[in-house]
Amino acid sequence: MLWMILANARQRRARAIMTVAGVAVGVGTLFALLAVSAGMESALEREIEGLGAHILLLPEGCPYTLTLALMQGTDTLEYIPQDMVPEFTRAENVRLAVPVVVGRVRLGGEQVSVYGATDGLFTVKDWEGTGFSGAVVGSDVAARLKLAPGQSISLELYETVTVEIAHILPRSGGRDDTFVFVPLPTAQTLLGLSGRLSAVLVQTTDVARTAPTRFALSRMANVQAVPPSDVFDMLVTLFGSIKSTLILVTGIAIVVGVLTTMNTMMMAAYERKKDIGLIRAVGATRMDVFRMFMVESLGVSLVSGVLGVALGYAATHLLPRTSGFGLQSSPAFSLGYVALCLVVAAAVGSISGIYPAVLAARTQPIKALREL
Amino acid sequence: MRLDLSKVWKAYGEGASQFWALRDVSLTIDDAPMIAVLGPSGSGKSTLLHLLGFLDTPTRGSILLDGTSVEGLSDRELSLVRRNRIGFVFQQYHLNESLTTLQNVMVPLELARVRDRRTVAARVLDQVGLASKLGSYPSELSGGEQQRVAIARALANAPELILADEPTGNLDSTTGANILELLLGMNREKGIAVVLVTHDEAVARSCDVQIQVRDGRVL
């Protein structure tokens, strides 16, 4: 039966191609959206975990904006007084408090993010070594500006500071690849933020008792204590609402696909009235005709589905790697998404095929033949 | 195959525009005859053919297939009778333009899910003298060749009855004679009953039985 359907489709090649393209665009958009948003969520999770803190101490203000600024390496514009650090360290269950300052500076004519911290950062980030013996440079910055260990670099903003590169970090795929890490006083001088901090990363001794420690810390003045997981949940929720809107738009594209396919199949039922009448005359049952139309509609949709997945896959590679929230993220693909897209395509085929197939099956051979 | 039409009436339209295409027709087809149905245009010849081929149902009266009334048969059952026992040949050939000669003949075989459909179709096309045209499309064939393809399609499922609606009407006299010869051969050699609608007296004379239809009545 397939050869009969293919012969019919060949007869209207341009229209078949248009229909396939129409559905493929919708399915492709869905696939790209799923892959990109999954990549985005995992990048967000990775970055939050990459902070290395059980509790994040932030200046007063919106904690999400401040966390994002910290992850992106831009000035937080609100600060914690540095002289509070001993107070944090003395709090119960606090094992380590690492003061941090971040901001954008110029290096060799380009903008880079600088991340100043005390040696405790090596423990928090689980890096080799015990502390700063110069600048630690992220792999992307090193590759972009052709930097190597032992080389001296001049960082400029309020002051110009020259530091020697001690170490180039191995590629992590995360935001750390884009930072130049320097000792806290160096960064403060550079950014003109003496005595001020963007955040403090806190690690607790007993992780299970993090919550009471957080409450104790948040009672201190000029500071808010936030668990990174809360920030993650909030950002995922925020991202989820954007994603819902995008899925709605994709849904509209898919509904358009259904209507396009239905239109094609309706036209086919009408134009092929003669052929349908004929095959009914030579013994095709209504079910045979119904099946032929459904197979054609499903076939068109599944071809569109496969093409859509390929298109979506290609499209995700054209998107910039730095997407929402300024985070480094690459799309996350899974067979589940491929399956979902093919199921959606099959649903498009079934829904759009049923009515035209019923119409075609209802063709009375005698009427069709009399119209010939 | 035995077909009995008993007091069959067929009307088209309703109310004031109702038109009786067939009136009180009784007819029996048995023992593989070659029947010519003659009559002027609009006399009801084609309607009669459609009723014999289960493409349409009578308004009144009954049709018996092998002694059993077809009145209660479902659309599916009627389709199966057409598929397995009857072959149709039309004046305009009515081939699917997007299919090759071989594929056109394979359609009824495909519907009947016959194995080796390709081989069977090629054999039937060989019988009608088209073995060399298997891959040709209808547009590449002459009228006579297209009608041969249509006859091959009608023969594909080894029918007991062929219904031919003016099969030579669009052909020149020589080609028409060849087609008629082909149908006669099928009747004589294979024992297939043929009902042939024609305007042509000469064609009618070569058949065993002539039926005249006038104003919906069989004379």
Coordinates of C-alpha atoms in Angstrom, one line a residue:
Chain A
M1 CA 0.0 0.0 0.0
L2 CA 3.0 2.2 0.7
W3 CA 3.9 2.5 -3.0
M4 CA 0.4 3.7 -3.8
I5 CA 0.7 6.4 -1.1
L6 CA 4.2 7.4 -2.2
A7 CA 3.1 7.7 -5.8
N8 CA 0.3 10.0 -4.7
A9 CA 2.7 12.1 -2.7
R10 CA 5.1 12.3 -5.6
Q11 CA 2.3 13.7 -7.8
R12 CA 2.1 16.7 -5.4
R13 CA 5.7 16.9 -4.5
A14 CA 5.9 20.7 -3.8
R15 CA 2.9 20.5 -1.5
A16 CA 4.3 17.5 0.4
I17 CA 7.6 19.3 0.9
M18 CA 5.8 22.4 2.2
T19 CA 3.7 20.4 4.6
V20 CA 6.7 18.5 5.9
A21 CA 8.6 21.8 6.4
G22 CA 5.6 23.3 8.2
V23 CA 5.4 20.5 10.8
A24 CA 9.2 20.2 11.0
V25 CA 9.6 23.8 12.1
G26 CA 7.2 23.3 15.0
V27 CA 8.8 20.1 16.1
G28 CA 12.3 21.5 15.6
T29 CA 11.4 24.5 17.8
L30 CA 10.1 22.1 20.5
F31 CA 13.3 20.0 20.3
A32 CA 15.6 23.0 20.5
L33 CA 13.6 24.5 23.4
L34 CA 13.7 21.3 25.4
A35 CA 17.5 20.8 24.8
V36 CA 18.4 24.4 25.5
S37 CA 16.3 24.7 28.6
A38 CA 17.6 21.4 30.0
G39 CA 21.2 22.7 29.3
M40 CA 20.3 25.9 30.9
E41 CA 19.0 24.3 34.1
S42 CA 22.0 22.0 34.4
A43 CA 24.3 25.0 33.8
L44 CA 22.5 26.9 36.6
E45 CA 22.8 23.9 38.9
R46 CA 26.5 23.5 38.1
E47 CA 27.2 27.2 38.7
I48 CA 25.4 27.3 42.0
E49 CA 27.2 24.1 43.1
G50 CA 30.4 25.6 41.7
L51 CA 30.1 28.5 44.2
G52 CA 31.2 25.8 46.7
A53 CA 29.3 27.4 49.6
H54 CA 26.7 25.9 52.0
I55 CA 25.6 29.4 52.8
L56 CA 26.0 32.5 50.7
L57 CA 26.3 35.8 52.7
L58 CA 25.1 38.7 50.5
P59 CA 24.7 42.4 51.0
E60 CA 21.1 43.6 51.4
G61 CA 19.1 43.7 48.2
C62 CA 17.6 41.2 45.9
P63 CA 19.4 37.9 46.6
Y64 CA 18.8 36.6 43.1
T65 CA 20.2 39.6 41.3
L66 CA 23.2 39.5 43.7
T67 CA 23.8 35.8 43.2
L68 CA 23.6 36.2 39.5
A69 CA 26.0 39.1 39.6
L70 CA 28.4 37.0 41.7
M71 CA 28.2 34.1 39.2
Q72 CA 28.5 36.4 36.2
G73 CA 31.4 38.3 37.7
T74 CA 29.8 41.7 37.5
D75 CA 29.9 44.4 40.2
T76 CA 27.1 43.7 42.8
L77 CA 26.8 47.5 43.6
E78 CA 25.9 46.6 47.2
Y79 CA 28.6 45.5 49.6
I80 CA 29.3 43.8 53.0
P81 CA 31.7 45.6 55.2
Q82 CA 34.9 43.6 55.4
D83 CA 35.3 44.1 59.2
M84 CA 32.3 41.8 59.8
V85 CA 34.2 38.7 58.6
P86 CA 35.7 37.8 62.0
E87 CA 32.1 37.9 63.4
F88 CA 31.0 35.4 60.7
T89 CA 33.9 33.2 61.4
R90 CA 33.1 33.1 65.1
A91 CA 29.5 32.0 64.5
E92 CA 28.6 28.5 65.6
N93 CA 29.2 25.7 63.1
V94 CA 31.1 27.9 60.6
R95 CA 34.1 26.1 59.4
L96 CA 35.3 28.6 56.8
A97 CA 34.2 32.0 55.6
V98 CA 35.7 33.2 52.4
P99 CA 35.3 36.9 51.5
V100 CA 34.8 37.6 47.8
V101 CA 34.8 40.7 45.6
V102 CA 33.9 40.6 41.9
G103 CA 33.8 43.1 39.0
R104 CA 34.7 43.7 35.4
V105 CA 38.1 45.0 34.5
R106 CA 40.2 45.5 31.4
L107 CA 43.0 43.2 30.4
G108 CA 44.9 43.7 27.2
G109 CA 42.1 45.9 25.7
E110 CA 39.4 43.3 26.6
Q111 CA 36.9 43.1 29.4
V112 CA 37.3 40.2 31.9
S113 CA 35.7 39.4 35.2
V114 CA 38.0 39.5 38.2
Y115 CA 37.3 37.4 41.3
G116 CA 39.2 38.4 44.4
A117 CA 39.1 36.0 47.4
T118 CA 41.2 34.8 50.3
D119 CA 43.2 31.6 50.1
G120 CA 40.2 29.8 51.6
L121 CA 38.8 29.8 48.0
F122 CA 41.2 27.0 47.2
T123 CA 39.4 24.8 49.8
V124 CA 36.0 25.9 48.7
K125 CA 36.7 25.3 45.0
D126 CA 38.7 22.1 45.8
W127 CA 41.7 23.4 43.8
E128 CA 45.2 22.1 44.0
G129 CA 47.5 24.2 46.3
T130 CA 46.9 26.1 49.5
G131 CA 46.6 29.6 48.3
F132 CA 47.3 32.4 45.8
S133 CA 50.9 32.7 44.6
G134 CA 49.8 34.9 41.7
A135 CA 46.7 35.1 39.4
V136 CA 44.7 31.9 38.6
V137 CA 43.3 32.3 35.1
G138 CA 40.2 30.5 33.7
S139 CA 40.8 28.4 30.6
D140 CA 38.6 30.5 28.2
V141 CA 40.4 33.8 29.2
A142 CA 43.8 32.1 28.8
A143 CA 42.9 30.8 25.4
R144 CA 41.3 34.0 24.2
L145 CA 44.2 36.2 25.3
K146 CA 46.9 33.6 24.8
L147 CA 48.1 33.7 28.4
A148 CA 50.5 31.2 30.0
P149 CA 51.8 30.6 33.5
G150 CA 54.7 32.8 34.5
Q151 CA 53.4 35.6 32.3
S152 CA 52.7 39.0 33.9
I153 CA 49.4 40.7 33.2
S154 CA 48.2 44.2 33.8
L155 CA 44.6 44.5 35.0
E156 CA 43.1 48.0 34.9
L157 CA 40.1 49.8 36.4
Y158 CA 40.5 52.3 39.2
E159 CA 44.1 51.3 39.6
T160 CA 46.4 49.3 37.3
V161 CA 47.7 46.2 39.0
T162 CA 50.3 43.8 37.5
V163 CA 50.2 40.2 38.6
E164 CA 52.0 37.1 37.5
I165 CA 50.0 34.2 36.3
A166 CA 50.6 31.3 38.7
H167 CA 48.2 28.8 37.2
I168 CA 45.8 28.2 34.3
L169 CA 42.7 26.3 35.4
P170 CA 41.7 23.2 33.5
R171 CA 38.5 23.7 31.5
S172 CA 35.4 23.2 33.6
G173 CA 32.7 24.2 31.1
G174 CA 31.4 26.6 33.7
R175 CA 31.7 30.3 34.5
D176 CA 35.1 29.7 36.3
D177 CA 36.6 29.4 32.8
T178 CA 35.9 33.1 32.2
F179 CA 37.4 34.5 35.5
V180 CA 40.8 35.8 36.5
F181 CA 41.1 34.9 40.2
V182 CA 43.4 37.1 42.3
P183 CA 44.0 37.6 46.0
L184 CA 41.3 39.7 47.7
P185 CA 43.4 42.8 48.4
T186 CA 44.6 42.9 44.8
A187 CA 41.0 42.8 43.5
Q188 CA 39.9 45.4 46.1
T189 CA 42.6 47.8 44.9
L190 CA 41.8 47.2 41.3
L191 CA 38.0 47.7 41.7
G192 CA 38.3 50.6 44.2
L193 CA 36.5 48.5 46.8
S194 CA 38.8 48.7 49.8
G195 CA 37.1 47.3 52.9
R196 CA 34.1 46.1 51.0
L197 CA 33.0 42.7 49.9
S198 CA 30.6 41.4 47.2
A199 CA 29.8 38.3 49.2
V200 CA 31.1 35.8 51.7
L201 CA 31.1 32.1 50.9
V202 CA 30.5 30.1 54.1
Q203 CA 31.1 26.4 54.6
T204 CA 29.7 24.7 57.7
T205 CA 31.3 22.0 59.8
D206 CA 28.1 20.0 60.2
V207 CA 26.2 20.3 56.9
A208 CA 23.1 18.8 58.5
R209 CA 22.9 21.8 60.8
T210 CA 23.2 24.4 58.1
A211 CA 19.8 25.8 58.6
P212 CA 20.2 27.1 62.2
T213 CA 23.6 28.5 61.3
R214 CA 22.0 30.4 58.4
F215 CA 19.4 31.9 60.8
A216 CA 22.1 32.9 63.2
L217 CA 24.0 34.6 60.4
S218 CA 21.0 36.4 58.9
R219 CA 20.3 38.1 62.3
M220 CA 23.6 40.0 61.8
A221 CA 23.3 43.5 60.5
N222 CA 23.8 44.5 56.8
V223 CA 23.8 41.0 55.6
Q224 CA 21.5 38.3 54.3
A225 CA 22.3 34.6 54.5
V226 CA 20.9 32.6 51.6
P227 CA 21.2 28.9 50.9
P228 CA 22.4 28.4 47.3
S229 CA 19.7 25.8 46.7
D230 CA 17.0 28.4 47.4
V231 CA 18.5 30.7 44.8
F232 CA 18.6 27.8 42.4
D233 CA 15.0 26.9 43.0
M234 CA 14.0 30.5 42.5
L235 CA 15.9 30.9 39.3
V236 CA 14.5 27.6 38.0
T237 CA 11.0 28.8 38.8
L238 CA 11.7 32.1 37.1
F239 CA 13.2 30.3 34.1
G240 CA 10.2 27.9 34.1
S241 CA 7.8 30.7 33.5
I242 CA 9.8 31.9 30.6
K243 CA 9.9 28.3 29.3
S244 CA 6.1 28.0 29.7
T245 CA 5.7 31.0 27.5
L246 CA 8.1 29.6 24.9
I247 CA 6.3 26.2 25.0
L248 CA 3.0 28.0 24.4
V249 CA 4.4 29.7 21.4
T250 CA 5.8 26.4 20.2
G251 CA 2.4 24.9 20.8
I252 CA 0.9 27.5 18.5
A253 CA 3.5 26.5 15.8
I254 CA 2.5 22.9 16.2
V255 CA -1.2 23.7 16.0
V256 CA -0.4 25.6 12.7
G257 CA 1.4 22.3 11.6
V258 CA -1.8 20.4 12.4
L259 CA -3.9 22.8 10.3
T260 CA -1.4 22.7 7.4
T261 CA -1.3 19.0 7.3
M262 CA -5.1 18.8 7.6
N263 CA -5.4 21.3 4.8
T264 CA -3.1 19.2 2.6
M265 CA -5.0 16.0 3.4
M266 CA -8.4 17.7 2.8
M267 CA -7.1 18.9 -0.6
A268 CA -5.8 15.4 -1.3
A269 CA -9.2 13.9 -0.4
Y270 CA -10.9 16.4 -2.7
E271 CA -8.4 16.2 -5.6
R272 CA -8.1 12.4 -5.5
K273 CA -11.9 11.9 -5.5
K274 CA -11.5 10.2 -8.9
D275 CA -8.8 7.9 -7.7
I276 CA -10.6 7.1 -4.5
G277 CA -13.8 6.4 -6.5
L278 CA -11.8 4.1 -8.7
I279 CA -10.2 2.1 -6.0
R280 CA -13.5 1.8 -4.2
A281 CA -15.0 0.5 -7.5
V282 CA -12.2 -2.1 -7.8
G283 CA -12.9 -3.3 -4.3
A284 CA -11.3 -1.0 -1.7
T285 CA -13.4 -0.9 1.5
R286 CA -14.0 2.3 3.4
M287 CA -11.4 1.1 5.9
D288 CA -8.8 0.6 3.2
V289 CA -9.3 4.3 2.1
F290 CA -9.3 5.5 5.7
R291 CA -6.1 3.5 6.3
M292 CA -4.4 4.9 3.2
F293 CA -5.1 8.5 4.3
M294 CA -4.0 7.9 7.9
V295 CA -0.8 6.2 6.8
E296 CA 0.0 9.1 4.5
S297 CA -0.8 11.7 7.1
L298 CA 1.2 9.8 9.8
G299 CA 4.1 9.3 7.3
V300 CA 4.2 13.0 6.4
S301 CA 4.3 13.9 10.1
L302 CA 6.9 11.3 11.1
V303 CA 9.2 12.4 8.3
S304 CA 8.6 16.0 9.5
G305 CA 9.3 14.8 13.1
V306 CA 12.7 13.3 12.1
L307 CA 13.5 16.4 10.0
G308 CA 12.4 18.6 12.9
V309 CA 14.6 16.9 15.4
A310 CA 17.6 17.3 13.0
L311 CA 16.7 21.0 12.4
G312 CA 16.3 21.6 16.2
Y313 CA 19.7 19.9 16.8
A314 CA 21.3 22.1 14.2
A315 CA 19.6 25.2 15.5
T316 CA 20.9 24.7 19.0
H317 CA 24.4 24.7 17.6
L318 CA 23.8 28.1 16.1
L319 CA 22.8 29.7 19.4
P320 CA 25.4 31.5 21.4
R321 CA 26.9 29.4 24.2
T322 CA 26.2 32.1 26.7
S323 CA 22.5 32.2 27.1
G324 CA 19.9 33.2 29.7
F325 CA 21.3 34.6 33.0
G326 CA 24.7 35.1 31.3
L327 CA 25.7 31.6 32.1
Q328 CA 27.8 29.3 30.0
S329 CA 25.4 26.5 28.9
S330 CA 25.4 24.0 26.1
P331 CA 22.1 22.3 25.1
A332 CA 21.5 18.9 26.8
F333 CA 20.1 16.3 24.4
S334 CA 18.4 13.1 25.4
L335 CA 16.7 10.3 23.6
G336 CA 13.6 11.2 25.7
Y337 CA 13.3 14.5 23.8
V338 CA 13.7 12.8 20.5
A339 CA 11.0 10.3 21.5
L340 CA 8.7 13.1 22.7
C341 CA 9.2 15.1 19.5
L342 CA 8.3 12.0 17.4
V343 CA 5.3 11.4 19.6
V344 CA 4.2 15.0 19.1
A345 CA 4.7 14.6 15.3
A346 CA 2.7 11.4 15.3
A347 CA 0.0 13.2 17.2
V348 CA 0.0 16.0 14.6
G349 CA -0.4 13.3 11.9
S350 CA -3.2 11.5 13.7
I351 CA -5.2 14.5 14.6
S352 CA -4.8 16.2 11.3
G353 CA -5.4 13.0 9.3
I354 CA -8.6 11.7 10.9
Y355 CA -11.2 14.1 9.4
P356 CA -9.8 14.1 5.9
A357 CA -9.5 10.3 6.1
V358 CA -13.1 10.0 7.2
L359 CA -14.1 12.3 4.3
A360 CA -12.1 10.3 1.8
A361 CA -13.5 7.0 3.2
R362 CA -17.1 8.3 2.8
T363 CA -16.5 8.9 -1.0
Q364 CA -19.3 7.0 -2.8
P365 CA -17.7 5.2 -5.8
I366 CA -20.8 5.8 -7.9
K367 CA -20.8 9.6 -7.3
A368 CA -17.0 9.9 -7.9
L369 CA -17.3 7.9 -11.1
R370 CA -20.3 9.9 -12.3
E371 CA -18.3 13.1 -11.8
L372 CA -15.5 11.8 -14.0
Chain B
M1 CA -21.8 -16.6 -10.6
R2 CA -25.5 -16.0 -10.9
L3 CA -27.1 -12.6 -10.7
D4 CA -30.9 -12.0 -10.6
L5 CA -32.5 -8.6 -10.9
S6 CA -36.1 -8.8 -10.0
K7 CA -38.5 -5.8 -10.6
V8 CA -35.7 -3.4 -10.0
W9 CA -36.4 0.4 -10.0
K10 CA -33.8 3.1 -9.6
A11 CA -34.6 6.7 -9.0
Y12 CA -32.3 9.7 -8.7
G13 CA -33.2 13.0 -7.0
E14 CA -36.2 13.6 -4.8
G15 CA -39.6 15.2 -4.9
A16 CA -40.3 17.2 -8.1
S17 CA -36.8 16.6 -9.5
Q18 CA -37.0 12.8 -9.1
F19 CA -36.1 10.9 -12.1
W20 CA -36.5 7.2 -12.7
A21 CA -33.4 5.9 -14.4
L22 CA -34.6 2.2 -14.4
R23 CA -38.1 1.0 -14.3
D24 CA -39.2 -2.5 -13.4
V25 CA -36.1 -4.3 -14.8
S26 CA -35.9 -8.1 -14.4
L27 CA -32.8 -9.8 -15.7
T28 CA -30.7 -12.9 -15.0
I29 CA -27.0 -13.5 -15.7
D30 CA -25.9 -17.0 -15.5
D31 CA -23.5 -19.4 -17.1
A32 CA -20.9 -16.8 -18.4
P33 CA -22.8 -15.2 -21.3
M34 CA -21.5 -12.3 -23.4
I35 CA -24.2 -9.7 -23.1
A36 CA -24.5 -6.5 -25.0
V37 CA -26.6 -3.7 -23.5
L38 CA -27.8 -1.3 -26.2
G39 CA -29.7 1.9 -26.0
P40 CA -29.5 5.7 -26.6
S41 CA -27.8 8.1 -24.2
G42 CA -29.6 8.5 -20.9
S43 CA -31.6 5.3 -21.4
G44 CA -30.4 3.8 -18.2
K45 CA -27.6 1.5 -19.5
S46 CA -24.9 2.7 -17.2
T47 CA -27.3 2.7 -14.2
L48 CA -28.0 -0.9 -15.0
L49 CA -24.3 -1.7 -15.1
H50 CA -23.7 0.1 -11.8
L51 CA -26.4 -2.0 -10.1
L52 CA -25.0 -5.2 -11.6
G53 CA -21.6 -4.2 -10.2
F54 CA -22.8 -3.3 -6.7
L55 CA -21.7 0.2 -7.1
D56 CA -25.2 1.3 -6.4
T57 CA -28.4 -0.1 -4.8
P58 CA -31.9 -0.2 -6.3
T59 CA -34.7 2.1 -5.0
R60 CA -37.1 -0.8 -5.3
G61 CA -36.9 -4.4 -6.2
S62 CA -34.2 -6.9 -5.4
I63 CA -30.9 -8.2 -6.6
L64 CA -29.9 -11.8 -5.8
L65 CA -26.3 -12.9 -5.9
D66 CA -26.1 -16.7 -6.2
G67 CA -29.6 -16.8 -4.9
T68 CA -29.1 -14.6 -1.9
S69 CA -30.4 -11.1 -1.6
V70 CA -27.7 -8.5 -1.4
E71 CA -30.0 -6.0 0.3
G72 CA -28.6 -6.6 3.8
L73 CA -25.0 -6.7 2.7
S74 CA -22.7 -4.1 4.3
D75 CA -20.6 -1.6 2.4
R76 CA -17.6 -3.8 3.2
E77 CA -19.2 -7.0 2.0
L78 CA -20.2 -5.3 -1.3
S79 CA -16.7 -4.0 -1.7
L80 CA -15.4 -7.5 -1.3
V81 CA -17.7 -8.8 -3.9
R82 CA -16.5 -6.1 -6.3
R83 CA -12.9 -6.8 -5.4
N84 CA -13.0 -10.6 -5.7
R85 CA -15.7 -11.4 -8.3
I86 CA -16.2 -8.4 -10.6
G87 CA -14.0 -6.4 -12.9
F88 CA -14.8 -3.0 -14.3
V89 CA -13.8 -1.4 -17.6
F90 CA -14.7 2.2 -18.3
Q91 CA -15.0 4.2 -21.5
Q92 CA -12.4 6.7 -20.2
Y93 CA -10.1 4.0 -19.0
H94 CA -9.8 5.7 -15.6
L95 CA -6.2 4.7 -14.8
N96 CA -4.3 6.4 -12.0
E97 CA -2.0 8.8 -13.8
S98 CA 0.7 8.7 -11.1
L99 CA 1.0 4.9 -11.3
T100 CA 2.8 2.8 -13.9
T101 CA 1.0 0.3 -16.0
L102 CA 2.2 -2.5 -13.7
Q103 CA 1.2 -0.6 -10.6
N104 CA -2.3 0.2 -12.0
V105 CA -2.9 -3.5 -12.4
M106 CA -1.4 -4.2 -9.0
V107 CA -4.0 -2.0 -7.2
P108 CA -6.8 -4.6 -6.9
L109 CA -4.2 -7.3 -6.1
E110 CA -2.8 -5.0 -3.3
L111 CA -6.3 -4.5 -1.9
A112 CA -6.9 -8.3 -2.0
R113 CA -3.5 -8.8 -0.3
V114 CA -2.5 -11.3 -3.1
R115 CA 1.0 -12.6 -2.8
D116 CA 3.4 -12.1 -5.7
R117 CA 1.2 -9.2 -6.9
R118 CA 4.0 -8.1 -9.2
T119 CA 4.2 -11.4 -10.9
V120 CA 0.5 -11.8 -11.2
A121 CA 0.1 -8.3 -12.6
A122 CA 2.9 -8.8 -15.1
R123 CA 1.3 -12.1 -16.3
V124 CA -2.1 -10.5 -16.8
L125 CA -0.5 -7.6 -18.7
D126 CA 1.3 -10.2 -20.9
Q127 CA -2.2 -11.7 -21.6
V128 CA -3.4 -8.4 -23.0
G129 CA -0.2 -7.9 -25.0
L130 CA 1.4 -5.2 -22.9
A131 CA 4.4 -7.1 -21.5
S132 CA 6.8 -4.5 -22.9
K133 CA 5.0 -1.5 -21.3
L134 CA 5.1 -2.5 -17.6
G135 CA 7.0 0.7 -16.6
S136 CA 5.1 3.1 -18.8
Y137 CA 2.7 5.7 -17.3
P138 CA -0.8 6.1 -18.8
S139 CA 0.2 9.4 -20.4
E140 CA 2.8 7.5 -22.4
L141 CA 0.3 5.0 -23.8
S142 CA -2.2 5.1 -26.7
G143 CA -5.9 5.0 -26.0
G144 CA -6.0 1.3 -27.1
E145 CA -3.1 0.5 -24.8
Q146 CA -4.7 2.3 -21.9
Q147 CA -7.9 0.4 -22.4
R148 CA -5.9 -2.9 -22.4
V149 CA -4.3 -1.8 -19.0
A150 CA -7.9 -1.2 -17.7
I151 CA -8.9 -4.7 -18.9
A152 CA -5.8 -6.2 -17.3
R153 CA -6.8 -4.4 -14.0
A154 CA -10.3 -5.8 -14.3
L155 CA -8.8 -9.3 -14.9
A156 CA -6.2 -9.1 -12.1
N157 CA -8.3 -10.8 -9.4
A158 CA -9.7 -13.4 -11.7
P159 CA -13.3 -12.1 -11.7
E160 CA -16.4 -14.1 -12.7
L161 CA -18.0 -11.1 -14.3
I162 CA -16.6 -8.1 -16.3
L163 CA -18.7 -5.0 -16.6
A164 CA -17.6 -2.9 -19.5
D165 CA -19.1 0.6 -20.0
E166 CA -18.6 1.5 -23.7
P167 CA -15.0 0.1 -23.7
T168 CA -14.5 0.9 -27.4
G169 CA -16.3 4.2 -27.3
N170 CA -13.2 6.3 -27.4
L171 CA -11.2 4.1 -29.8
D172 CA -10.9 4.0 -33.5
S173 CA -12.6 1.0 -35.2
T174 CA -9.5 -1.2 -35.6
T175 CA -8.4 -0.7 -32.0
G176 CA -12.0 -1.1 -30.8
A177 CA -12.2 -4.4 -32.7
N178 CA -9.1 -5.6 -31.0
I179 CA -10.4 -4.7 -27.6
L180 CA -13.7 -6.4 -28.3
E181 CA -11.7 -9.5 -29.5
L182 CA -9.8 -9.4 -26.2
L183 CA -13.1 -9.4 -24.2
L184 CA -14.6 -12.1 -26.3
G185 CA -11.5 -14.2 -25.8
M186 CA -11.8 -13.8 -22.0
N187 CA -15.5 -14.9 -22.2
R188 CA -14.9 -17.9 -24.5
E189 CA -11.6 -19.1 -23.1
K190 CA -11.8 -18.3 -19.4
G191 CA -15.6 -18.5 -18.9
I192 CA -15.9 -15.0 -17.6
A193 CA -19.3 -13.4 -18.0
V194 CA -19.1 -10.0 -19.8
V195 CA -21.8 -7.3 -19.8
L196 CA -20.9 -4.7 -22.4
V197 CA -22.7 -1.4 -22.8
T198 CA -22.4 -0.2 -26.3
H199 CA -23.9 2.1 -28.9
D200 CA -22.5 0.1 -31.7
E201 CA -24.8 -2.5 -33.4
A202 CA -21.9 -4.3 -34.9
V203 CA -20.3 -4.8 -31.4
A204 CA -23.6 -5.9 -30.1
R205 CA -24.0 -8.5 -32.8
S206 CA -20.8 -10.3 -31.8
C207 CA -22.4 -10.9 -28.3
D208 CA -24.5 -13.9 -27.3
V209 CA -27.4 -11.8 -25.9
Q210 CA -28.5 -8.3 -26.8
I211 CA -30.5 -6.3 -24.3
Q212 CA -32.2 -3.1 -25.4
V213 CA -32.8 -0.4 -22.9
R214 CA -35.2 2.5 -23.6
D215 CA -36.4 5.1 -21.0
G216 CA -35.2 2.9 -18.1
R217 CA -37.0 -0.2 -19.4
V218 CA -35.5 -3.4 -20.7
L219 CA -37.4 -4.2 -23.9

